Amino acid sequence: MSATRIRILSARNVLPLGRGQSGGAQRSDGDSKLRLLTSPHLSPSSPARALSSLSATRRGLPQEKMSENGMMSRAKVLTIDNMNPTVKKVEYAVRGPIVQRALELERELSEGMKKPFAEVIKANIGDAHAMGQQPITFFRQVLALCSYPELLNDNTFPEDAKSRAHRILQSCGGNSMGSYSASQGIESVRKDVALYIERRDGGMPCDPDNIYLTTGASDGIVTMLKLLVCGEGASRTGIMISIPQYPLYSAALAELGAVQINYYLNEENCWSMDINELQRALNEAREYCNPRALCIINPGNPTGQVQSRQCIEDVIRFAAKERLFLMADEVYQDNVYADGCEFHSFKKVLFEMGPEYSKSVELASFHSTSKCYMGECGFRGGYMEIINMDDEVKVQLTKLVSVRLCPPVPGQALMDLVVNPPQPGEPSYDSFLKERTATLNALAEKAKLTEQVLNTVQGISCNPVQGAMYSFPRIIIPEKAIKEAMALGQQPDMFYCMKMLEETGICLVPGSGFGQKDGTYHFRYSA
Amino acid sequence: MSATRIRILSARNVLPLGRGQSGGAQRSDGDSKLRLLTSPHLSPSSPARALSSLSATRRGLPQEKMSENGMMSRAKVLTIDNMNPTVKKVEYAVRGPIVQRALELERELSEGMKKPFAEVIKANIGDAHAMGQQPITFFRQVLALCSYPELLNDNTFPEDAKSRAHRILQSCGGNSMGSYSASQGIESVRKDVALYIERRDGGMPCDPDNIYLTTGASDGIVTMLKLLVCGEGASRTGIMISIPQYPLYSAALAELGAVQINYYLNEENCWSMDINELQRALNEAREYCNPRALCIINPGNPTGQVQSRQCIEDVIRFAAKERLFLMADEVYQDNVYADGCEFHSFKKVLFEMGPEYSKSVELASFHSTSKCYMGECGFRGGYMEIINMDDEVKVQLTKLVSVRLCPPVPGQALMDLVVNPPQPGEPSYDSFLKERTATLNALAEKAKLTEQVLNTVQGISCNPVQGAMYSFPRIIIPEKAIKEAMALGQQPDMFYCMKMLEETGICLVPGSGFGQKDGTYHFRYSA
């Protein structure tokens, strides 16, 4: 397939995962991207303009103002001063000012402006296909068949792709992906998800009624947080999140008006979770809010660590003791690279700890089609599994998701394929396995390479990338640059990343967008 | 295509829109569905069980409770009593208890239980494909090509489908629909949307920067409402919505904690909007909240009316005078059937009213792929256009939508096809036009038939269905049945619809789910 696929943007495949290419070629390409990254010419000029233009405000408008054509126009009904204050508090660095500037730079390049680089490289987001990773052929064949069922008569499609498409269409109203599904998701897909979880977790039972299909994992996470928020003042709901964190969490909490409780991952111990730190964060938070849930990202985003089974058990014990609802973001469950590391689902560990825990600890875990070897972000597929949720709350959850009608059906179909891929003996099995393995190997290689190359650079130190798709290296920023950044009202790491962008075209996300210990600076680099 | 398409659920095509079928066959099928509807055997038995089982609550759980296996388990962290109170207030009748019961009935039928009907007919929701409407061939061809670009080498696909797919893929990162798009939506799609709006509105300019692609129209509507909510107590944001309304509005307002301001449509005048009634509602609301926006659904849901140009102008004048942000839900813009009725977009009328209005009145209008002749609900495609939004608020809007990363890319691709369908001279034009016309004609015929048949029934009176896909007939419920419903704690129209479901298998939504004048009863019937 890769040979015939249109490759108009082939120049962008800086770190290609192309299955037809040699490992050597990948290494050299990857290396060149990383080399760029290690040589920022930190000159203190251009970024100021970029940022200040983005942060320009013009408050205090008069009730009437002169419009362009000289006509008096009324003041706006909806202004920055009277809009929803919780929305204003939302920050989302992964698509924040630096990405806005990257888009501007792309436009300027396309208009022929001269830059010190030929293209913008977006290492700001885990967007695998945009970086050249190829989709799994089988998945796309089935999606094409579901989109245009006339193709079921086309003998060039493998039989297993056809039977899978047939089965998905049978579960759709009027045999069309254009029909709404049940709000919780297509029943047959939820059943397949449950079987997948049972296999993954060594036979632990999974009830399809506990599966909710979602619009990507983000949708499920926000929905769960929404259920948990209540109270005012000192009894306001607090949610514990790791620092560094994925900024969806802080954004959702800001919007919902919940209290964000930071617990710090231990950078010195490969970004591990530490129960003492959880306890410290919780005890302090109880002074000013009502902590109700603990969020974990494993494998970690942006930090790339993989939690040990022991650590997960400790976390579950802590949640049980402290009466916290657990939210386990496990979207990188196939992205584990380091020797001796293994993915353990919170569900499995919980169930292995016996009925004292498995019958009581409330858990929601999240998965999606966007990461792992699939990288199908654009389809917005995902699911959540809820364990031990109160029956009445579950009724409310089902009602709540019904308001958005249903998750996108193509994303549901894709989720079905992810949890129920070709099996040994089926015509597509060999090619599926080959593609999947090649992609995971390439990701593993990039993880290793990232760590190696970054650690060769003076002023950068990077923990091993055990899993996920990111590294979060620590950077030493010269005192002079820090002062200059401060004078501009910028975070020093934002200043650093903005310079990197202006001078090399590489778009990183500053560590301040994820949170970091005071006085330390990082960036997230997406492989 | 219709001949070769798998038709496993053909028995469900009670009101088929099949392009290959004669008008006569459609009439007779539609007639039989409507006949069922007109003969409810209102016996006062079964519905009680159904509803009471759904509304069963078990509050006041002790901290520790006995689980099934006799083990003591801790009380839940998250309970109905300590969950988000605004979520509890959300109601969404279109997928509420009556639909839950319909799903149960379907399961019971599939398990061989005897019922007075052979299948459940879901007239609760405008879900065209589930009711047998066929997708537009061209749209699905392009989606298949985008899903599996290998098909671009397949000579059985028309050239215009291929070039359209090629163009969409070029706009996707790595030429894959699996990449995230810009949060506001793919730029080329937004440009096509802008061109569509310009054509639709007789050349009025439209800026692609004012277009936000959305996950169905619902997503856009909720996002806009979110921006508008602020204040507490008597300065809490109030939003004016029509009664009857589409319950997304009341659900979103409940969740956001905003005040719902009801203005009543005039049933005696074919569900028209009346400025005096708007004024009454607004004046009363100003006593207890801060009214900030006025929502209009045109063509109407659930009421099927089409607003006159004059009425729209009056509404815009009213919004300008009273300083209200306008939200125009125009997802049924192609669904206009009645002689003398025409769709006028709020944008067009606003711009025709001259700079006094066109430069100042703030407007958001919404469209989607789910309705009109497309009926592609499952893809969750949509857009909103914002006019005269404050620049700083727009920055906040763009930031807010970035948190959910991007709308589903297949839905964006579909939206692109809807706004940029085959043109005269292109290979697919004739078949596109034929399919589109056949579908719209069938919908028009059903609209007429619905009104005619319903009005033959004693105790039912139905306004002309001028547009959209619904009728909202008024029903007279016998005093005895009202008393019985009240005794069960049910709304009388819920009681009526539940009986209808149990006895005929037809799933309607009671008028109380949309709102209605006290003492009147209705149901919504989706054609």
XYZ file of N, CA and C in Angstrom, chain B residues 2 78 104 114 205 296 323 333 434:
27
model
N -28.735 1.033 -4.586
C -29.702 0.518 -3.624
C -29.964 -0.975 -3.813
N -18.640 8.263 45.032
C -19.504 9.107 44.200
C -20.930 8.561 44.242
N -35.700 -1.880 25.602
C -36.080 -3.095 26.344
C -37.045 -3.940 25.528
N -43.898 -12.405 23.293
C -45.059 -11.999 22.479
C -45.454 -10.560 22.828
N -20.771 38.443 1.849
C -19.440 37.907 2.143
C -19.418 37.023 3.392
N -33.074 30.611 18.352
C -34.157 30.350 17.392
C -33.830 29.068 16.638
N -30.308 44.156 23.122
C -28.935 43.712 23.324
C -28.842 42.236 23.680
N -32.090 23.623 7.036
C -32.220 24.669 6.017
C -32.643 24.153 4.646
N -30.323 13.585 -8.719
C -31.455 12.657 -8.703
C -31.696 12.130 -7.284
